[in-house]
């Protein structure tokens, strides 16, 4: 008898569970580096529906000086597509907030767009951690928000500073992994860090971070990580917390 010790790993698309809620995407049109227009936005949404997504939360960047979005501009973008898509799949909106000084006024004014309830998606620059990173996490928590750090596996400056990962978790920050991080889209190092974070039970949620159609096509690639079962559990967390 010949044993298959090298059984093929599943494609990323095959892992999407029934009822999956995507908490990180750039499907809203003409508002950041995601969908450029309504036509592209609807194409992305319908393709995501085919893959098994049940709900998509559009989270355009709010990044002072680059993507100066407001609650009003985000809602306007959402309104431009919702009538064309509402019978196809559940769509909602929030934002992905850059951690910088500008978020502090939004926190104090309670004007943060949340994913649901108190959950708020945040990101950092890829070069270095903000000097006031822990201060802003503290302010979010103090004001009743639950911060979710987008794609912690992609911040190269953290790879050799695992204590900061642990410190962020200790301060109450949730972690959201990008689905495309586990199948090599961002490179083998990111896939390896994803595996480590999953193995250490540090990942809480998953998101597609889909910007364009090529991201969707890459979902057909096989995963590179070993912690496939833990990734499945993480995706179930999305359903339990963020379903309607």
JSON list of C-alpha atoms in Angstrom, two decimals:
[
{"chain": "A", "resi": 1, "resn": "UNK", "atom": "CA", "xyz": [0.00, 0.00, 0.00]},
{"chain": "A", "resi": 2, "resn": "UNK", "atom": "CA", "xyz": [1.28, 3.44, -0.90]},
{"chain": "A", "resi": 3, "resn": "UNK", "atom": "CA", "xyz": [0.48, 6.16, 1.62]},
{"chain": "A", "resi": 4, "resn": "UNK", "atom": "CA", "xyz": [0.02, 9.73, 0.48]},
{"chain": "A", "resi": 5, "resn": "UNK", "atom": "CA", "xyz": [2.21, 11.61, 2.93]},
{"chain": "A", "resi": 6, "resn": "UNK", "atom": "CA", "xyz": [2.00, 14.73, 0.81]},
{"chain": "A", "resi": 7, "resn": "UNK", "atom": "CA", "xyz": [-1.72, 15.25, 0.57]},
{"chain": "A", "resi": 8, "resn": "UNK", "atom": "CA", "xyz": [-2.50, 18.50, -1.17]},
{"chain": "A", "resi": 9, "resn": "UNK", "atom": "CA", "xyz": [-3.61, 21.36, 1.02]},
{"chain": "A", "resi": 10, "resn": "UNK", "atom": "CA", "xyz": [-6.98, 22.96, 0.25]},
{"chain": "A", "resi": 11, "resn": "UNK", "atom": "CA", "xyz": [-7.40, 26.09, -1.78]},
{"chain": "A", "resi": 12, "resn": "UNK", "atom": "CA", "xyz": [-8.27, 29.19, 0.19]},
{"chain": "A", "resi": 13, "resn": "UNK", "atom": "CA", "xyz": [-11.65, 29.34, -1.53]},
{"chain": "A", "resi": 14, "resn": "UNK", "atom": "CA", "xyz": [-12.50, 25.86, -0.26]},
{"chain": "A", "resi": 15, "resn": "UNK", "atom": "CA", "xyz": [-12.07, 27.01, 3.35]},
{"chain": "A", "resi": 16, "resn": "UNK", "atom": "CA", "xyz": [-14.73, 29.74, 3.25]},
{"chain": "A", "resi": 17, "resn": "UNK", "atom": "CA", "xyz": [-17.44, 28.53, 5.68]},
{"chain": "A", "resi": 18, "resn": "UNK", "atom": "CA", "xyz": [-21.16, 28.85, 5.09]},
{"chain": "A", "resi": 19, "resn": "UNK", "atom": "CA", "xyz": [-22.35, 32.17, 6.49]},
{"chain": "A", "resi": 20, "resn": "UNK", "atom": "CA", "xyz": [-18.90, 33.80, 6.42]},
{"chain": "A", "resi": 21, "resn": "UNK", "atom": "CA", "xyz": [-18.85, 37.51, 7.27]},
{"chain": "A", "resi": 22, "resn": "UNK", "atom": "CA", "xyz": [-15.96, 39.47, 5.78]},
{"chain": "A", "resi": 23, "resn": "UNK", "atom": "CA", "xyz": [-14.97, 42.26, 8.19]},
{"chain": "A", "resi": 24, "resn": "UNK", "atom": "CA", "xyz": [-12.24, 43.83, 6.04]},
{"chain": "A", "resi": 25, "resn": "UNK", "atom": "CA", "xyz": [-12.67, 44.72, 2.38]},
{"chain": "A", "resi": 26, "resn": "UNK", "atom": "CA", "xyz": [-12.25, 47.60, -0.02]},
{"chain": "A", "resi": 27, "resn": "UNK", "atom": "CA", "xyz": [-15.32, 47.03, -2.17]},
{"chain": "A", "resi": 28, "resn": "UNK", "atom": "CA", "xyz": [-16.86, 50.49, -1.81]},
{"chain": "A", "resi": 29, "resn": "UNK", "atom": "CA", "xyz": [-16.37, 52.46, -5.03]},
{"chain": "A", "resi": 30, "resn": "UNK", "atom": "CA", "xyz": [-14.17, 55.47, -5.71]},
{"chain": "A", "resi": 31, "resn": "UNK", "atom": "CA", "xyz": [-13.13, 56.12, -2.15]},
{"chain": "A", "resi": 32, "resn": "UNK", "atom": "CA", "xyz": [-9.65, 54.62, -1.62]},
{"chain": "A", "resi": 33, "resn": "UNK", "atom": "CA", "xyz": [-7.30, 52.16, -3.35]},
{"chain": "A", "resi": 34, "resn": "UNK", "atom": "CA", "xyz": [-10.04, 49.56, -3.74]},
{"chain": "A", "resi": 35, "resn": "UNK", "atom": "CA", "xyz": [-12.88, 49.44, -6.27]},
{"chain": "A", "resi": 36, "resn": "UNK", "atom": "CA", "xyz": [-12.51, 52.35, -8.68]},
{"chain": "A", "resi": 37, "resn": "UNK", "atom": "CA", "xyz": [-16.16, 52.70, -9.64]},
{"chain": "A", "resi": 38, "resn": "UNK", "atom": "CA", "xyz": [-19.62, 51.23, -9.15]},
{"chain": "A", "resi": 39, "resn": "UNK", "atom": "CA", "xyz": [-19.20, 48.67, -11.92]},
{"chain": "A", "resi": 40, "resn": "UNK", "atom": "CA", "xyz": [-15.97, 47.32, -10.41]},
{"chain": "A", "resi": 41, "resn": "UNK", "atom": "CA", "xyz": [-17.50, 47.33, -6.93]},
{"chain": "A", "resi": 42, "resn": "UNK", "atom": "CA", "xyz": [-20.48, 45.25, -7.99]},
{"chain": "A", "resi": 43, "resn": "UNK", "atom": "CA", "xyz": [-18.22, 42.82, -9.89]},
{"chain": "A", "resi": 44, "resn": "UNK", "atom": "CA", "xyz": [-16.12, 42.25, -6.76]},
{"chain": "A", "resi": 45, "resn": "UNK", "atom": "CA", "xyz": [-19.18, 41.75, -4.56]},
{"chain": "A", "resi": 46, "resn": "UNK", "atom": "CA", "xyz": [-20.82, 39.24, -6.90]},
{"chain": "A", "resi": 47, "resn": "UNK", "atom": "CA", "xyz": [-17.59, 37.25, -7.22]},
{"chain": "A", "resi": 48, "resn": "UNK", "atom": "CA", "xyz": [-17.26, 37.16, -3.44]},
{"chain": "A", "resi": 49, "resn": "UNK", "atom": "CA", "xyz": [-20.83, 35.90, -3.21]},
{"chain": "A", "resi": 50, "resn": "UNK", "atom": "CA", "xyz": [-19.94, 33.05, -5.60]},
{"chain": "A", "resi": 51, "resn": "UNK", "atom": "CA", "xyz": [-17.11, 32.04, -3.27]},
{"chain": "A", "resi": 52, "resn": "UNK", "atom": "CA", "xyz": [-19.54, 31.70, -0.35]},
{"chain": "A", "resi": 53, "resn": "UNK", "atom": "CA", "xyz": [-19.35, 35.05, 1.41]},
{"chain": "A", "resi": 54, "resn": "UNK", "atom": "CA", "xyz": [-22.68, 35.79, 3.13]},
{"chain": "A", "resi": 55, "resn": "UNK", "atom": "CA", "xyz": [-21.99, 39.32, 4.32]},
{"chain": "A", "resi": 56, "resn": "UNK", "atom": "CA", "xyz": [-19.35, 41.87, 3.34]},
{"chain": "A", "resi": 57, "resn": "UNK", "atom": "CA", "xyz": [-18.41, 44.92, 5.39]},
{"chain": "A", "resi": 58, "resn": "UNK", "atom": "CA", "xyz": [-16.75, 47.57, 3.25]},
{"chain": "A", "resi": 59, "resn": "UNK", "atom": "CA", "xyz": [-13.93, 49.17, 5.25]},
{"chain": "A", "resi": 60, "resn": "UNK", "atom": "CA", "xyz": [-12.29, 51.95, 3.21]},
{"chain": "A", "resi": 61, "resn": "UNK", "atom": "CA", "xyz": [-9.16, 53.54, 4.59]},
{"chain": "A", "resi": 62, "resn": "UNK", "atom": "CA", "xyz": [-9.44, 56.63, 6.76]},
{"chain": "A", "resi": 63, "resn": "UNK", "atom": "CA", "xyz": [-5.92, 57.99, 6.56]},
{"chain": "A", "resi": 64, "resn": "UNK", "atom": "CA", "xyz": [-5.29, 61.70, 7.01]},
{"chain": "A", "resi": 65, "resn": "UNK", "atom": "CA", "xyz": [-3.53, 63.25, 4.03]},
{"chain": "A", "resi": 66, "resn": "UNK", "atom": "CA", "xyz": [-4.02, 60.23, 1.78]},
{"chain": "A", "resi": 67, "resn": "UNK", "atom": "CA", "xyz": [-7.61, 59.03, 2.14]},
{"chain": "A", "resi": 68, "resn": "UNK", "atom": "CA", "xyz": [-9.38, 61.81, 4.00]},
{"chain": "A", "resi": 69, "resn": "UNK", "atom": "CA", "xyz": [-12.61, 59.90, 4.38]},
{"chain": "A", "resi": 70, "resn": "UNK", "atom": "CA", "xyz": [-15.40, 60.92, 6.71]},
{"chain": "A", "resi": 71, "resn": "UNK", "atom": "CA", "xyz": [-18.52, 59.12, 7.88]},
{"chain": "A", "resi": 72, "resn": "UNK", "atom": "CA", "xyz": [-20.40, 61.06, 5.22]},
{"chain": "A", "resi": 73, "resn": "UNK", "atom": "CA", "xyz": [-18.12, 60.19, 2.29]},
{"chain": "A", "resi": 74, "resn": "UNK", "atom": "CA", "xyz": [-18.14, 56.53, 3.25]},
{"chain": "A", "resi": 75, "resn": "UNK", "atom": "CA", "xyz": [-21.93, 56.41, 3.53]},
{"chain": "A", "resi": 76, "resn": "UNK", "atom": "CA", "xyz": [-22.27, 58.18, 0.18]},
{"chain": "A", "resi": 77, "resn": "UNK", "atom": "CA", "xyz": [-20.08, 55.54, -1.47]},
{"chain": "A", "resi": 78, "resn": "UNK", "atom": "CA", "xyz": [-22.09, 52.77, 0.21]},
{"chain": "A", "resi": 79, "resn": "UNK", "atom": "CA", "xyz": [-25.40, 54.36, -0.88]},
{"chain": "A", "resi": 80, "resn": "UNK", "atom": "CA", "xyz": [-24.19, 54.45, -4.49]},
{"chain": "A", "resi": 81, "resn": "UNK", "atom": "CA", "xyz": [-24.20, 50.65, -4.73]},
{"chain": "A", "resi": 82, "resn": "UNK", "atom": "CA", "xyz": [-26.61, 49.33, -2.13]},
{"chain": "A", "resi": 83, "resn": "UNK", "atom": "CA", "xyz": [-29.74, 49.53, -4.28]},
{"chain": "A", "resi": 84, "resn": "UNK", "atom": "CA", "xyz": [-28.00, 47.52, -7.00]},
{"chain": "A", "resi": 85, "resn": "UNK", "atom": "CA", "xyz": [-26.78, 44.79, -4.70]},
{"chain": "A", "resi": 86, "resn": "UNK", "atom": "CA", "xyz": [-29.03, 44.50, -1.63]},
{"chain": "A", "resi": 87, "resn": "UNK", "atom": "CA", "xyz": [-31.03, 41.58, -3.06]},
{"chain": "A", "resi": 88, "resn": "UNK", "atom": "CA", "xyz": [-27.83, 39.65, -3.80]},
{"chain": "A", "resi": 89, "resn": "UNK", "atom": "CA", "xyz": [-25.89, 39.70, -0.53]},
{"chain": "A", "resi": 90, "resn": "UNK", "atom": "CA", "xyz": [-25.78, 41.56, 2.80]},
{"chain": "A", "resi": 91, "resn": "UNK", "atom": "CA", "xyz": [-23.54, 44.64, 2.65]},
{"chain": "A", "resi": 92, "resn": "UNK", "atom": "CA", "xyz": [-22.54, 47.02, 5.42]},
{"chain": "A", "resi": 93, "resn": "UNK", "atom": "CA", "xyz": [-19.83, 49.63, 5.94]},
{"chain": "A", "resi": 94, "resn": "UNK", "atom": "CA", "xyz": [-17.31, 50.80, 8.52]},
{"chain": "A", "resi": 95, "resn": "UNK", "atom": "CA", "xyz": [-13.72, 51.98, 8.05]},
{"chain": "A", "resi": 96, "resn": "UNK", "atom": "CA", "xyz": [-10.11, 50.91, 8.49]},
{"chain": "A", "resi": 97, "resn": "UNK", "atom": "CA", "xyz": [-8.56, 53.66, 10.60]},
{"chain": "A", "resi": 98, "resn": "UNK", "atom": "CA", "xyz": [-4.89, 54.54, 10.46]},
{"chain": "A", "resi": 99, "resn": "UNK", "atom": "CA", "xyz": [-3.40, 54.80, 13.95]},
{"chain": "A", "resi": 100, "resn": "UNK", "atom": "CA", "xyz": [-2.31, 58.43, 14.14]},
{"chain": "A", "resi": 101, "resn": "UNK", "atom": "CA", "xyz": [-3.17, 61.63, 15.99]},
{"chain": "A", "resi": 102, "resn": "UNK", "atom": "CA", "xyz": [-6.29, 62.24, 13.88]},
{"chain": "A", "resi": 103, "resn": "UNK", "atom": "CA", "xyz": [-8.07, 59.21, 15.31]},
{"chain": "A", "resi": 104, "resn": "UNK", "atom": "CA", "xyz": [-7.98, 60.67, 18.83]},
{"chain": "A", "resi": 105, "resn": "UNK", "atom": "CA", "xyz": [-10.63, 63.32, 18.07]},
{"chain": "A", "resi": 106, "resn": "UNK", "atom": "CA", "xyz": [-12.85, 60.68, 16.47]},
{"chain": "A", "resi": 107, "resn": "UNK", "atom": "CA", "xyz": [-12.53, 58.57, 19.59]},
{"chain": "A", "resi": 108, "resn": "UNK", "atom": "CA", "xyz": [-13.43, 61.42, 21.94]},
{"chain": "A", "resi": 109, "resn": "UNK", "atom": "CA", "xyz": [-16.34, 62.48, 19.69]},
{"chain": "A", "resi": 110, "resn": "UNK", "atom": "CA", "xyz": [-17.58, 58.89, 19.50]},
{"chain": "A", "resi": 111, "resn": "UNK", "atom": "CA", "xyz": [-17.66, 59.27, 15.71]},
{"chain": "A", "resi": 112, "resn": "UNK", "atom": "CA", "xyz": [-15.88, 56.01, 14.91]},
{"chain": "A", "resi": 113, "resn": "UNK", "atom": "CA", "xyz": [-17.61, 53.77, 12.38]},
{"chain": "A", "resi": 114, "resn": "UNK", "atom": "CA", "xyz": [-17.65, 50.32, 13.95]},
{"chain": "A", "resi": 115, "resn": "UNK", "atom": "CA", "xyz": [-17.86, 46.90, 12.33]},
{"chain": "A", "resi": 116, "resn": "UNK", "atom": "CA", "xyz": [-20.60, 45.97, 14.77]},
{"chain": "A", "resi": 117, "resn": "UNK", "atom": "CA", "xyz": [-21.30, 47.18, 18.26]},
{"chain": "A", "resi": 118, "resn": "UNK", "atom": "CA", "xyz": [-17.97, 48.31, 19.71]},
{"chain": "A", "resi": 119, "resn": "UNK", "atom": "CA", "xyz": [-15.52, 46.66, 17.27]},
{"chain": "A", "resi": 120, "resn": "UNK", "atom": "CA", "xyz": [-13.29, 49.03, 15.30]},
{"chain": "A", "resi": 121, "resn": "UNK", "atom": "CA", "xyz": [-10.76, 48.12, 12.60]},
{"chain": "A", "resi": 122, "resn": "UNK", "atom": "CA", "xyz": [-7.36, 49.83, 12.83]},
{"chain": "A", "resi": 123, "resn": "UNK", "atom": "CA", "xyz": [-4.10, 49.65, 10.90]},
{"chain": "A", "resi": 124, "resn": "UNK", "atom": "CA", "xyz": [-0.51, 50.89, 11.12]},
{"chain": "A", "resi": 125, "resn": "UNK", "atom": "CA", "xyz": [2.07, 51.95, 8.57]},
{"chain": "A", "resi": 126, "resn": "UNK", "atom": "CA", "xyz": [4.31, 49.12, 7.34]},
{"chain": "A", "resi": 127, "resn": "UNK", "atom": "CA", "xyz": [7.63, 50.82, 8.20]},
{"chain": "A", "resi": 128, "resn": "UNK", "atom": "CA", "xyz": [7.47, 51.23, 11.97]},
{"chain": "A", "resi": 129, "resn": "UNK", "atom": "CA", "xyz": [5.05, 51.29, 14.89]},
{"chain": "A", "resi": 130, "resn": "UNK", "atom": "CA", "xyz": [3.47, 54.65, 15.78]},
{"chain": "A", "resi": 131, "resn": "UNK", "atom": "CA", "xyz": [5.07, 56.23, 18.84]},
{"chain": "A", "resi": 132, "resn": "UNK", "atom": "CA", "xyz": [1.64, 56.55, 20.47]},
{"chain": "A", "resi": 133, "resn": "UNK", "atom": "CA", "xyz": [0.42, 53.07, 19.48]},
{"chain": "A", "resi": 134, "resn": "UNK", "atom": "CA", "xyz": [-0.35, 51.81, 22.98]},
{"chain": "A", "resi": 135, "resn": "UNK", "atom": "CA", "xyz": [-1.77, 55.19, 23.99]},
{"chain": "A", "resi": 136, "resn": "UNK", "atom": "CA", "xyz": [-4.31, 55.04, 21.18]},
{"chain": "A", "resi": 137, "resn": "UNK", "atom": "CA", "xyz": [-5.19, 51.42, 21.97]},
{"chain": "A", "resi": 138, "resn": "UNK", "atom": "CA", "xyz": [-5.75, 52.55, 25.57]},
{"chain": "A", "resi": 139, "resn": "UNK", "atom": "CA", "xyz": [-7.97, 55.47, 24.45]},
{"chain": "A", "resi": 140, "resn": "UNK", "atom": "CA", "xyz": [-10.06, 53.18, 22.27]},
{"chain": "A", "resi": 141, "resn": "UNK", "atom": "CA", "xyz": [-10.55, 50.74, 25.13]},
{"chain": "A", "resi": 142, "resn": "UNK", "atom": "CA", "xyz": [-11.26, 53.49, 27.66]},
{"chain": "A", "resi": 143, "resn": "UNK", "atom": "CA", "xyz": [-13.98, 54.87, 25.39]},
{"chain": "A", "resi": 144, "resn": "UNK", "atom": "CA", "xyz": [-15.68, 51.53, 25.09]},
{"chain": "A", "resi": 145, "resn": "UNK", "atom": "CA", "xyz": [-14.29, 50.35, 21.75]},
{"chain": "A", "resi": 146, "resn": "UNK", "atom": "CA", "xyz": [-12.74, 46.97, 20.98]},
{"chain": "A", "resi": 147, "resn": "UNK", "atom": "CA", "xyz": [-9.79, 47.54, 18.61]},
{"chain": "A", "resi": 148, "resn": "UNK", "atom": "CA", "xyz": [-9.05, 44.98, 15.91]},
{"chain": "A", "resi": 149, "resn": "UNK", "atom": "CA", "xyz": [-5.62, 45.34, 14.33]},
{"chain": "A", "resi": 150, "resn": "UNK", "atom": "CA", "xyz": [-5.77, 44.55, 10.62]},
{"chain": "A", "resi": 151, "resn": "UNK", "atom": "CA", "xyz": [-3.22, 42.11, 9.19]},
{"chain": "A", "resi": 152, "resn": "UNK", "atom": "CA", "xyz": [-0.66, 41.96, 12.05]},
{"chain": "A", "resi": 153, "resn": "UNK", "atom": "CA", "xyz": [1.20, 39.33, 10.05]},
{"chain": "A", "resi": 154, "resn": "UNK", "atom": "CA", "xyz": [2.17, 41.94, 7.44]},
{"chain": "A", "resi": 155, "resn": "UNK", "atom": "CA", "xyz": [4.04, 44.39, 9.69]},
{"chain": "A", "resi": 156, "resn": "UNK", "atom": "CA", "xyz": [7.65, 43.40, 9.04]},
{"chain": "A", "resi": 157, "resn": "UNK", "atom": "CA", "xyz": [8.96, 45.50, 11.95]},
{"chain": "A", "resi": 158, "resn": "UNK", "atom": "CA", "xyz": [7.10, 43.16, 14.32]},
{"chain": "A", "resi": 159, "resn": "UNK", "atom": "CA", "xyz": [8.68, 39.95, 13.04]},
{"chain": "A", "resi": 160, "resn": "UNK", "atom": "CA", "xyz": [11.74, 40.37, 15.27]},
{"chain": "A", "resi": 161, "resn": "UNK", "atom": "CA", "xyz": [9.82, 42.02, 18.09]},
{"chain": "A", "resi": 162, "resn": "UNK", "atom": "CA", "xyz": [7.31, 39.40, 19.12]},
{"chain": "A", "resi": 163, "resn": "UNK", "atom": "CA", "xyz": [6.97, 41.02, 22.53]},
{"chain": "A", "resi": 164, "resn": "UNK", "atom": "CA", "xyz": [5.06, 43.89, 20.89]},
{"chain": "A", "resi": 165, "resn": "UNK", "atom": "CA", "xyz": [2.56, 41.41, 19.46]},
{"chain": "A", "resi": 166, "resn": "UNK", "atom": "CA", "xyz": [2.12, 40.08, 22.99]},
{"chain": "A", "resi": 167, "resn": "UNK", "atom": "CA", "xyz": [1.88, 43.56, 24.47]},
{"chain": "A", "resi": 168, "resn": "UNK", "atom": "CA", "xyz": [-0.85, 44.54, 22.01]},
{"chain": "A", "resi": 169, "resn": "UNK", "atom": "CA", "xyz": [-2.82, 41.44, 22.93]},
{"chain": "A", "resi": 170, "resn": "UNK", "atom": "CA", "xyz": [-2.28, 42.15, 26.63]},
{"chain": "A", "resi": 171, "resn": "UNK", "atom": "CA", "xyz": [-3.73, 45.63, 26.10]},
{"chain": "A", "resi": 172, "resn": "UNK", "atom": "CA", "xyz": [-6.92, 44.16, 24.66]},
{"chain": "A", "resi": 173, "resn": "UNK", "atom": "CA", "xyz": [-6.23, 44.45, 20.95]},
{"chain": "A", "resi": 174, "resn": "UNK", "atom": "CA", "xyz": [-7.77, 41.77, 18.75]},
{"chain": "A", "resi": 175, "resn": "UNK", "atom": "CA", "xyz": [-5.93, 40.53, 15.65]},
{"chain": "A", "resi": 176, "resn": "UNK", "atom": "CA", "xyz": [-7.42, 40.06, 12.17]},
{"chain": "A", "resi": 177, "resn": "UNK", "atom": "CA", "xyz": [-5.48, 37.96, 9.67]},
{"chain": "A", "resi": 178, "resn": "UNK", "atom": "CA", "xyz": [-5.73, 38.55, 5.91]},
{"chain": "A", "resi": 179, "resn": "UNK", "atom": "CA", "xyz": [-6.95, 35.45, 4.11]},
{"chain": "A", "resi": 180, "resn": "UNK", "atom": "CA", "xyz": [-4.47, 36.00, 1.30]},
{"chain": "A", "resi": 181, "resn": "UNK", "atom": "CA", "xyz": [-1.63, 35.94, 3.83]},
{"chain": "A", "resi": 182, "resn": "UNK", "atom": "CA", "xyz": [-2.00, 32.18, 4.23]},
{"chain": "A", "resi": 183, "resn": "UNK", "atom": "CA", "xyz": [-1.54, 31.21, 0.59]},
{"chain": "A", "resi": 184, "resn": "UNK", "atom": "CA", "xyz": [1.53, 33.17, -0.38]},
{"chain": "A", "resi": 185, "resn": "UNK", "atom": "CA", "xyz": [0.06, 36.31, -1.92]},
{"chain": "A", "resi": 186, "resn": "UNK", "atom": "CA", "xyz": [2.25, 38.57, 0.25]},
{"chain": "A", "resi": 187, "resn": "UNK", "atom": "CA", "xyz": [5.22, 36.20, 0.19]},
{"chain": "A", "resi": 188, "resn": "UNK", "atom": "CA", "xyz": [6.47, 33.20, 2.14]},
{"chain": "A", "resi": 189, "resn": "UNK", "atom": "CA", "xyz": [7.62, 35.20, 5.17]},
{"chain": "A", "resi": 190, "resn": "UNK", "atom": "CA", "xyz": [4.12, 36.55, 5.74]},
{"chain": "A", "resi": 191, "resn": "UNK", "atom": "CA", "xyz": [2.68, 33.05, 5.38]},
{"chain": "A", "resi": 192, "resn": "UNK", "atom": "CA", "xyz": [5.18, 31.81, 7.97]},
{"chain": "A", "resi": 193, "resn": "UNK", "atom": "CA", "xyz": [4.31, 34.57, 10.45]},
{"chain": "A", "resi": 194, "resn": "UNK", "atom": "CA", "xyz": [0.62, 33.81, 9.87]},
{"chain": "A", "resi": 195, "resn": "UNK", "atom": "CA", "xyz": [1.27, 30.19, 10.79]},
{"chain": "A", "resi": 196, "resn": "UNK", "atom": "CA", "xyz": [3.10, 31.21, 13.98]},
{"chain": "A", "resi": 197, "resn": "UNK", "atom": "CA", "xyz": [0.37, 33.60, 15.10]},
{"chain": "A", "resi": 198, "resn": "UNK", "atom": "CA", "xyz": [-2.32, 31.00, 14.43]},
{"chain": "A", "resi": 199, "resn": "UNK", "atom": "CA", "xyz": [-0.37, 28.31, 16.27]},
{"chain": "A", "resi": 200, "resn": "UNK", "atom": "CA", "xyz": [-0.01, 30.60, 19.30]},
{"chain": "A", "resi": 201, "resn": "UNK", "atom": "CA", "xyz": [-3.77, 31.33, 19.27]},
{"chain": "A", "resi": 202, "resn": "UNK", "atom": "CA", "xyz": [-3.17, 35.04, 18.74]},
{"chain": "A", "resi": 203, "resn": "UNK", "atom": "CA", "xyz": [-5.51, 35.51, 15.77]},
{"chain": "A", "resi": 204, "resn": "UNK", "atom": "CA", "xyz": [-9.14, 36.35, 16.52]},
{"chain": "A", "resi": 205, "resn": "UNK", "atom": "CA", "xyz": [-10.73, 37.10, 13.15]},
{"chain": "A", "resi": 206, "resn": "UNK", "atom": "CA", "xyz": [-10.11, 36.87, 9.41]},
{"chain": "A", "resi": 207, "resn": "UNK", "atom": "CA", "xyz": [-10.76, 39.29, 6.57]},
{"chain": "A", "resi": 208, "resn": "UNK", "atom": "CA", "xyz": [-10.28, 39.23, 2.83]},
{"chain": "A", "resi": 209, "resn": "UNK", "atom": "CA", "xyz": [-8.79, 42.74, 2.45]},
{"chain": "A", "resi": 210, "resn": "UNK", "atom": "CA", "xyz": [-9.94, 42.40, -1.16]},
{"chain": "A", "resi": 211, "resn": "UNK", "atom": "CA", "xyz": [-9.20, 45.46, -3.30]},
{"chain": "A", "resi": 212, "resn": "UNK", "atom": "CA", "xyz": [-9.40, 44.12, -6.85]},
{"chain": "A", "resi": 213, "resn": "UNK", "atom": "CA", "xyz": [-10.36, 41.15, -9.00]},
{"chain": "A", "resi": 214, "resn": "UNK", "atom": "CA", "xyz": [-6.84, 39.69, -8.96]},
{"chain": "A", "resi": 215, "resn": "UNK", "atom": "CA", "xyz": [-7.21, 39.20, -5.19]},
{"chain": "A", "resi": 216, "resn": "UNK", "atom": "CA", "xyz": [-10.29, 37.09, -5.82]},
{"chain": "A", "resi": 217, "resn": "UNK", "atom": "CA", "xyz": [-8.51, 34.98, -8.43]},
{"chain": "A", "resi": 218, "resn": "UNK", "atom": "CA", "xyz": [-5.69, 34.31, -5.95]},
{"chain": "A", "resi": 219, "resn": "UNK", "atom": "CA", "xyz": [-8.23, 32.71, -3.61]},
{"chain": "A", "resi": 220, "resn": "UNK", "atom": "CA", "xyz": [-8.03, 29.70, -5.96]},
{"chain": "A", "resi": 221, "resn": "UNK", "atom": "CA", "xyz": [-4.43, 29.05, -4.80]},
{"chain": "A", "resi": 222, "resn": "UNK", "atom": "CA", "xyz": [-3.69, 26.44, -2.17]},
{"chain": "A", "resi": 223, "resn": "UNK", "atom": "CA", "xyz": [-2.86, 27.51, 1.37]},
{"chain": "A", "resi": 224, "resn": "UNK", "atom": "CA", "xyz": [0.76, 27.33, 2.51]},
{"chain": "A", "resi": 225, "resn": "UNK", "atom": "CA", "xyz": [0.20, 27.28, 6.27]},
{"chain": "A", "resi": 226, "resn": "UNK", "atom": "CA", "xyz": [0.03, 24.21, 8.50]},
{"chain": "A", "resi": 227, "resn": "UNK", "atom": "CA", "xyz": [-2.52, 25.61, 10.97]},
{"chain": "A", "resi": 228, "resn": "UNK", "atom": "CA", "xyz": [-5.50, 25.11, 8.66]},
{"chain": "A", "resi": 229, "resn": "UNK", "atom": "CA", "xyz": [-7.83, 23.93, 11.44]},
{"chain": "A", "resi": 230, "resn": "UNK", "atom": "CA", "xyz": [-7.09, 26.99, 13.53]},
{"chain": "A", "resi": 231, "resn": "UNK", "atom": "CA", "xyz": [-7.78, 29.22, 10.54]},
{"chain": "A", "resi": 232, "resn": "UNK", "atom": "CA", "xyz": [-11.16, 27.51, 10.17]},
{"chain": "A", "resi": 233, "resn": "UNK", "atom": "CA", "xyz": [-11.96, 28.28, 13.82]},
{"chain": "A", "resi": 234, "resn": "UNK", "atom": "CA", "xyz": [-10.96, 31.91, 13.33]},
{"chain": "A", "resi": 235, "resn": "UNK", "atom": "CA", "xyz": [-13.35, 32.23, 10.39]},
{"chain": "A", "resi": 236, "resn": "UNK", "atom": "CA", "xyz": [-16.13, 30.79, 12.53]},
{"chain": "A", "resi": 237, "resn": "UNK", "atom": "CA", "xyz": [-15.48, 33.64, 15.00]},
{"chain": "A", "resi": 238, "resn": "UNK", "atom": "CA", "xyz": [-16.43, 36.09, 12.25]},
{"chain": "A", "resi": 239, "resn": "UNK", "atom": "CA", "xyz": [-19.78, 34.37, 11.88]},
{"chain": "A", "resi": 240, "resn": "UNK", "atom": "CA", "xyz": [-20.56, 34.21, 15.61]},
{"chain": "A", "resi": 241, "resn": "UNK", "atom": "CA", "xyz": [-19.67, 37.85, 16.28]},
{"chain": "A", "resi": 242, "resn": "UNK", "atom": "CA", "xyz": [-20.56, 39.75, 13.11]},
{"chain": "A", "resi": 243, "resn": "UNK", "atom": "CA", "xyz": [-23.58, 37.99, 11.62]},
{"chain": "A", "resi": 244, "resn": "UNK", "atom": "CA", "xyz": [-26.82, 39.98, 11.50]}
]
